[in-house]
Amino acid sequence: QVQLVESGGGLVQAGGSLRLSCVASESIFSTHAMGWFRQAPGKQREWLGSISGSGAYYIDSVKGRFTISSDNNKNTVYLQMNSLKPEDTAVYYCAVRSNRGMYDYWGQGTQVTVSS
């Protein structure tokens, strides 16, 4: 199984920025789409955006604030988060989408807390 490790979470004030990293145990992002998700306590896991050869896509609530990028040489995908809001507080996960369109591999998550 492909191993994914997220890092970069932490505690920030509203309006601050964080860059999350997702490192894969093998080269996979060059041939597979990758998505970022988040889950707040008591809430459903929410898809935030994804990146593939066709481009990057985002939900409206993060569009213009969050940016997904990748560095295939480092087997790493990033989530740059700017203008953070308290409602962005959640555990953030990266996942790899298979050729069947399913997210088969998930990281352990990294906590992002945005204070008011």
mmCIF file of C-alpha atoms in Angstrom:
data_model
loop_
_atom_site.group_PDB
_atom_site.id
_atom_site.type_symbol
_atom_site.label_atom_id
_atom_site.label_comp_id
_atom_site.label_asym_id
_atom_site.label_seq_id
_atom_site.Cartn_x
_atom_site.Cartn_y
_atom_site.Cartn_z
ATOM 1 C CA GLN A 1 0.000 0.000 0.000
ATOM 2 C CA VAL A 2 1.212 3.502 -0.807
ATOM 3 C CA GLN A 3 2.072 5.461 2.328
ATOM 4 C CA LEU A 4 1.128 9.142 2.565
ATOM 5 C CA VAL A 5 2.316 11.456 5.327
ATOM 6 C CA GLU A 6 0.848 14.921 5.866
ATOM 7 C CA SER A 7 2.667 17.615 7.796
ATOM 8 C CA GLY A 8 2.630 21.363 8.298
ATOM 9 C CA GLY A 9 -0.452 21.780 10.453
ATOM 10 C CA GLY A 10 -0.525 23.886 13.570
ATOM 11 C CA LEU A 11 -2.191 26.735 15.425
ATOM 12 C CA VAL A 12 -2.552 30.052 13.616
ATOM 13 C CA GLN A 13 -4.560 33.222 14.045
ATOM 14 C CA ALA A 14 -7.344 34.154 11.667
ATOM 15 C CA GLY A 15 -5.886 35.695 8.545
ATOM 16 C CA GLY A 16 -2.696 33.670 8.801
ATOM 17 C CA SER A 17 -1.238 31.114 6.422
ATOM 18 C CA LEU A 18 -0.029 27.526 6.482
ATOM 19 C CA ARG A 19 1.441 25.215 3.878
ATOM 20 C CA LEU A 20 0.613 21.549 4.249
ATOM 21 C CA SER A 21 2.772 18.856 2.665
ATOM 22 C CA CYS A 22 1.860 15.338 1.605
ATOM 23 C CA VAL A 23 4.803 13.035 0.927
ATOM 24 C CA ALA A 24 4.289 9.700 -0.807
ATOM 25 C CA SER A 25 6.427 6.611 -0.286
ATOM 26 C CA GLU A 26 6.796 6.177 -4.038
ATOM 27 C CA SER A 27 6.333 8.072 -7.276
ATOM 28 C CA ILE A 28 2.581 8.219 -7.801
ATOM 29 C CA PHE A 29 1.472 11.845 -8.146
ATOM 30 C CA SER A 30 2.848 12.047 -11.675
ATOM 31 C CA THR A 31 0.305 9.479 -12.872
ATOM 32 C CA HIS A 32 -2.557 9.845 -10.394
ATOM 33 C CA ALA A 33 -4.779 12.706 -9.327
ATOM 34 C CA MET A 34 -4.506 13.824 -5.715
ATOM 35 C CA GLY A 35 -7.139 15.351 -3.487
ATOM 36 C CA TRP A 36 -7.174 17.281 -0.230
ATOM 37 C CA PHE A 37 -9.917 16.733 2.333
ATOM 38 C CA ARG A 38 -10.704 18.000 5.806
ATOM 39 C CA GLN A 39 -12.867 16.868 8.685
ATOM 40 C CA ALA A 40 -13.942 18.922 11.671
ATOM 41 C CA PRO A 41 -15.134 17.233 14.891
ATOM 42 C CA GLY A 42 -18.681 15.960 14.464
ATOM 43 C CA LYS A 43 -18.710 16.852 10.776
ATOM 44 C CA GLN A 44 -18.562 14.880 7.547
ATOM 45 C CA ARG A 45 -15.288 14.658 5.715
ATOM 46 C CA GLU A 46 -15.243 17.392 3.078
ATOM 47 C CA TRP A 47 -13.480 17.390 -0.274
ATOM 48 C CA LEU A 48 -11.542 20.628 -0.737
ATOM 49 C CA GLY A 49 -9.903 20.277 -4.110
ATOM 50 C CA SER A 50 -7.816 18.112 -6.374
ATOM 51 C CA ILE A 51 -4.998 18.350 -8.866
ATOM 52 C CA SER A 52 -4.388 16.313 -11.999
ATOM 53 C CA GLY A 53 -2.987 16.709 -15.464
ATOM 54 C CA SER A 54 -6.107 18.647 -16.425
ATOM 55 C CA GLY A 55 -5.583 21.249 -13.709
ATOM 56 C CA ALA A 56 -6.632 22.016 -10.166
ATOM 57 C CA TYR A 57 -10.186 22.408 -8.870
ATOM 58 C CA TYR A 58 -11.538 23.774 -5.587
ATOM 59 C CA ILE A 59 -14.795 24.157 -3.731
ATOM 60 C CA ASP A 60 -16.127 27.699 -3.567
ATOM 61 C CA SER A 61 -15.377 28.193 0.125
ATOM 62 C CA VAL A 62 -11.621 27.870 -0.411
ATOM 63 C CA LYS A 63 -11.276 29.112 -3.991
ATOM 64 C CA GLY A 64 -8.887 32.037 -4.100
ATOM 65 C CA ARG A 65 -7.478 31.202 -0.660
ATOM 66 C CA PHE A 66 -6.154 27.646 -1.062
ATOM 67 C CA THR A 67 -3.783 26.447 -3.777
ATOM 68 C CA ILE A 68 -2.752 22.882 -4.572
ATOM 69 C CA SER A 69 0.619 22.265 -6.182
ATOM 70 C CA SER A 70 2.966 19.329 -6.647
ATOM 71 C CA ASP A 71 6.641 18.530 -6.924
ATOM 72 C CA ASN A 72 6.941 15.146 -8.579
ATOM 73 C CA ASN A 73 10.702 14.996 -8.023
ATOM 74 C CA LYS A 74 10.033 15.089 -4.272
ATOM 75 C CA ASN A 75 6.916 12.882 -4.394
ATOM 76 C CA THR A 76 5.162 15.732 -2.615
ATOM 77 C CA VAL A 77 1.864 17.571 -3.000
ATOM 78 C CA TYR A 78 1.212 20.843 -1.192
ATOM 79 C CA LEU A 79 -1.812 22.716 0.056
ATOM 80 C CA GLN A 80 -1.059 26.404 0.511
ATOM 81 C CA MET A 81 -3.703 27.970 2.749
ATOM 82 C CA ASN A 82 -3.974 31.749 3.014
ATOM 83 C CA SER A 83 -6.434 34.057 4.750
ATOM 84 C CA LEU A 84 -7.379 31.286 7.151
ATOM 85 C CA LYS A 85 -10.682 31.496 8.994
ATOM 86 C CA PRO A 86 -11.815 29.821 12.229
ATOM 87 C CA GLU A 87 -14.174 27.652 10.179
ATOM 88 C CA ASP A 88 -11.115 26.170 8.456
ATOM 89 C CA THR A 89 -10.244 24.386 11.710
ATOM 90 C CA ALA A 90 -10.138 20.655 10.973
ATOM 91 C CA VAL A 91 -7.910 17.665 10.403
ATOM 92 C CA TYR A 92 -6.590 17.840 6.852
ATOM 93 C CA TYR A 93 -5.941 14.741 4.753
ATOM 94 C CA CYS A 94 -4.403 14.039 1.383
ATOM 95 C CA ALA A 95 -5.494 11.114 -0.770
ATOM 96 C CA VAL A 96 -4.603 9.534 -4.105
ATOM 97 C CA ARG A 97 -7.307 8.902 -6.683
ATOM 98 C CA SER A 98 -7.141 5.611 -8.565
ATOM 99 C CA ASN A 99 -7.817 5.120 -12.252
ATOM 100 C CA ARG A 100 -11.304 3.983 -11.237
ATOM 101 C CA GLY A 101 -11.997 7.402 -9.763
ATOM 102 C CA MET A 102 -11.853 6.298 -6.123
ATOM 103 C CA TYR A 103 -9.581 7.695 -3.423
ATOM 104 C CA ASP A 104 -7.755 4.532 -2.383
ATOM 105 C CA TYR A 105 -4.826 5.821 -0.323
ATOM 106 C CA TRP A 106 -5.016 8.261 2.575
ATOM 107 C CA GLY A 107 -2.585 9.967 4.881
ATOM 108 C CA GLN A 108 -2.911 10.065 8.667
ATOM 109 C CA GLY A 109 -4.012 13.695 8.719
ATOM 110 C CA THR A 110 -2.593 16.867 10.208
ATOM 111 C CA GLN A 111 -4.436 19.202 12.576
ATOM 112 C CA VAL A 112 -5.072 22.802 11.569
ATOM 113 C CA THR A 113 -6.486 25.111 14.232
ATOM 114 C CA VAL A 114 -7.389 28.716 13.436
ATOM 115 C CA SER A 115 -8.079 30.961 16.410
ATOM 116 C CA SER A 116 -10.512 33.881 16.354
#
